[in-house]
């Protein structure tokens, strides 16, 4: 196969079955893809996507960089493996029993939590095909739950997009907020209050905007950033579920 051909396939999951465990099986280093992937996830959680490198991973594993390349051809392949590995953390309800509304909410909450725990994954979701086994199992569960809503087949992808693109955006922003707070040595609440003060002092018009925002936030309720985020997420999710129900009735 030509290099262009390999590039066009653009997924570690589309390589030959024999390559998935490494070019020649286990090497003297004692590595395998599972161990390499686990170390990759640990590093990404600890240091973020920008600092990740094959050299840094090799040092974490106490091997040479060439040892890692026995199991993956590129850094992209490794990141794709890590992305699918964290999708394996998602708990999935039985999609064929129970109330579809609660099951959809449960899947949305799980996905949000995953994005917050692993803020590095959000840019990767839009980079790769997301056809690994764990990602596909999650997609299958979502589709089966949504089918039970009563929407006609031609509406399903739009409804799934409405819910899970909202979750993606919400979880991404939340995850980045918590990461910035941690990087500054503050709690999320301290970081939020510090940011609000900084914005209020930045111009003559900002205090009016901040005052209006504070009034809205006060009406919403919640003593902490986490509580405020939870309240907004749950209400937005309720709106989406109600919209799906309304569309079922309309159709």
XYZ file of C-alpha atoms in Angstrom:
251
model
C 0.000 0.000 0.000
C 1.276 3.491 -0.786
C 1.802 6.126 1.868
C -1.016 8.138 0.327
C -3.270 5.120 0.617
C -2.471 4.652 4.271
C -3.111 8.316 4.969
C -6.478 8.222 3.255
C -7.664 5.510 5.630
C -6.998 7.849 8.569
C -7.737 5.451 11.414
C -5.776 3.004 13.523
C -8.884 0.806 13.511
C -8.663 0.313 9.765
C -5.175 -1.209 9.709
C -4.753 -4.913 9.114
C -5.864 -7.084 12.025
C -2.369 -8.501 12.429
C -0.900 -5.032 13.067
C -3.180 -4.166 15.955
C -1.139 -6.021 18.534
C 2.231 -4.763 17.318
C 4.406 -5.495 14.299
C 5.945 -8.642 15.731
C 4.018 -9.393 18.870
C 5.616 -8.775 22.274
C 9.064 -7.205 22.186
C 11.918 -7.539 24.694
C 10.731 -4.304 26.298
C 7.636 -6.159 27.542
C 5.324 -3.595 25.989
C 1.931 -4.156 24.473
C -0.693 -1.777 23.145
C -2.791 -1.908 26.292
C 0.093 -0.825 28.507
C 1.132 1.898 26.073
C -2.427 3.192 25.808
C -2.890 3.256 29.588
C 0.310 5.264 29.988
C -0.813 7.642 27.246
C -4.099 8.333 29.029
C -2.270 8.936 32.323
C 0.090 11.427 30.698
C -2.670 13.242 28.863
C -4.664 13.555 32.092
C -1.644 14.810 34.022
C -0.006 17.113 31.477
C -2.502 17.796 28.694
C -2.460 17.325 24.957
C -0.029 20.144 24.145
C 2.799 18.616 26.196
C 2.309 15.053 25.039
C 5.024 13.514 22.857
C 6.274 10.058 21.954
C 9.567 10.862 23.660
C 7.759 11.840 26.863
C 5.712 8.640 26.705
C 8.804 6.508 26.198
C 10.391 8.079 29.273
C 7.252 7.330 31.282
C 7.443 3.697 30.186
C 11.224 3.588 30.715
C 11.851 2.428 27.148
C 13.200 3.976 23.969
C 10.896 5.826 21.588
C 11.621 3.200 18.935
C 10.153 0.543 21.241
C 6.830 2.382 21.169
C 6.921 2.516 17.379
C 6.787 -1.289 17.259
C 3.119 -0.937 18.232
C 1.957 2.243 16.511
C 3.168 3.938 13.350
C 2.382 7.491 14.429
C 1.457 9.668 17.359
C -1.991 10.059 15.801
C -2.587 6.323 16.024
C -1.700 6.399 19.697
C -3.989 9.332 20.436
C -6.809 7.548 18.645
C -6.244 4.475 20.823
C -6.296 6.652 23.955
C -9.505 8.356 22.843
C -11.306 5.062 22.409
C -9.922 3.758 25.701
C -11.594 6.537 27.689
C -14.860 5.940 25.841
C -14.675 2.551 27.523
C -15.257 4.291 30.877
C -18.811 5.203 29.890
C -21.526 3.243 31.663
C -24.335 2.332 29.313
C -27.873 1.431 30.402
C -29.717 -1.449 28.798
C -31.021 0.405 25.737
C -33.968 -1.927 25.224
C -35.693 -1.586 28.602
C -36.762 1.241 30.896
C -37.800 4.798 30.134
C -35.960 6.225 27.133
C -35.967 9.720 28.655
C -34.048 8.657 31.760
C -31.717 6.512 29.688
C -30.967 9.429 27.383
C -30.301 11.656 30.378
C -28.002 9.004 31.861
C -25.996 8.731 28.639
C -25.732 12.515 28.387
C -24.515 12.804 31.980
C -21.941 10.078 31.427
C -20.597 11.805 28.334
C -20.410 15.159 30.085
C -18.488 13.632 33.009
C -16.060 11.975 30.610
C -15.275 15.265 28.871
C -14.670 16.943 32.228
C -12.415 14.146 33.517
C -10.377 14.124 30.300
C -10.372 17.663 28.839
C -7.797 16.594 26.234
C -10.350 14.363 24.499
C -12.638 17.100 23.147
C -10.296 18.277 20.342
C -9.555 14.658 19.428
C -13.244 13.793 18.996
C -13.365 16.177 16.053
C -10.041 14.960 14.650
C -10.525 11.208 14.288
C -13.243 8.978 12.887
C -14.263 7.643 16.326
C -14.822 4.125 15.063
C -13.045 2.256 17.849
C -14.985 -0.488 19.648
C -15.835 1.530 22.758
C -16.915 4.581 20.791
C -19.061 2.449 18.517
C -20.728 0.725 21.468
C -21.623 4.107 22.944
C -23.023 5.299 19.603
C -25.037 2.111 19.292
C -26.521 2.570 22.768
C -27.481 6.180 21.968
C -29.142 5.182 18.702
C -31.124 2.364 20.303
C -32.352 4.608 23.112
C -33.319 7.370 20.700
C -35.230 4.932 18.493
C -37.499 4.198 21.455
C -38.465 7.875 21.683
C -40.952 7.356 18.857
C -39.226 9.708 16.426
C -39.335 8.586 12.795
C -36.030 7.249 11.462
C -35.282 10.364 9.427
C -35.392 12.504 12.600
C -33.037 10.386 14.700
C -29.693 11.832 13.637
C -30.930 15.386 14.169
C -32.173 14.563 17.672
C -28.929 12.801 18.566
C -26.943 15.777 17.293
C -29.045 18.221 19.307
C -28.427 16.346 22.550
C -24.840 15.212 22.186
C -23.416 18.251 20.444
C -24.865 20.243 23.342
C -23.203 17.798 25.767
C -19.931 18.041 23.848
C -19.905 21.838 24.014
C -20.992 21.983 27.631
C -18.537 19.344 28.826
C -15.691 20.844 26.812
C -16.112 24.313 28.305
C -16.592 22.892 31.798
C -13.513 20.696 31.497
C -11.383 23.587 30.283
C -12.671 25.800 33.101
C -11.637 23.267 35.729
C -8.271 22.733 34.014
C -7.561 26.482 34.010
C -8.517 26.713 37.664
C -6.222 23.836 38.574
C -3.409 25.352 36.521
C -3.741 28.624 38.426
C -3.650 26.865 41.787
C -7.233 27.878 42.610
C -10.426 25.997 43.270
C -13.115 26.425 40.576
C -15.036 28.749 42.911
C -11.976 30.906 43.607
C -11.124 31.021 39.920
C -14.680 32.025 39.005
C -14.828 34.833 41.572
C -11.381 36.074 40.595
C -12.396 36.117 36.922
C -15.628 37.967 37.673
C -13.712 40.637 39.607
C -11.160 41.005 36.820
C -13.862 41.446 34.176
C -15.785 43.919 36.335
C -12.676 46.090 36.659
C -11.703 45.890 32.990
C -13.953 48.642 31.559
C -16.737 51.083 32.300
C -19.428 48.977 30.626
C -18.427 45.583 32.056
C -19.875 46.214 35.560
C -23.381 46.584 34.107
C -23.043 43.279 32.261
C -21.643 41.596 35.372
C -24.461 42.979 37.515
C -27.056 41.591 35.118
C -25.254 38.260 35.021
C -25.098 38.084 38.810
C -28.838 38.714 39.035
C -29.528 35.859 36.624
C -27.138 33.553 38.459
C -28.711 34.427 41.792
C -32.162 33.559 40.466
C -30.802 30.259 39.133
C -29.488 29.229 42.539
C -26.459 27.186 43.509
C -23.757 28.044 46.014
C -20.802 26.691 44.061
C -19.635 26.624 40.461
C -20.318 22.891 40.358
C -23.893 23.373 41.579
C -24.546 26.153 39.061
C -23.164 24.054 36.222
C -25.245 21.057 37.282
C -28.455 23.105 37.444
C -27.920 24.599 33.995
C -26.994 21.257 32.469
C -30.024 19.462 33.871
C -32.426 22.185 32.790
C -30.967 22.334 29.298
C -31.252 18.552 29.105
C -34.883 18.763 30.177
C -35.498 21.294 27.392
C -33.991 18.946 24.827
C -35.996 15.952 26.021
C -39.169 18.052 26.009
C -38.351 19.161 22.469
C -37.979 15.551 21.333
C -41.316 14.701 22.946
C -42.942 17.667 21.210
C -41.576 16.583 17.844
C -42.886 13.051 18.382
C -46.355 14.483 19.046
C -46.148 16.771 16.030
C -45.088 13.973 13.691
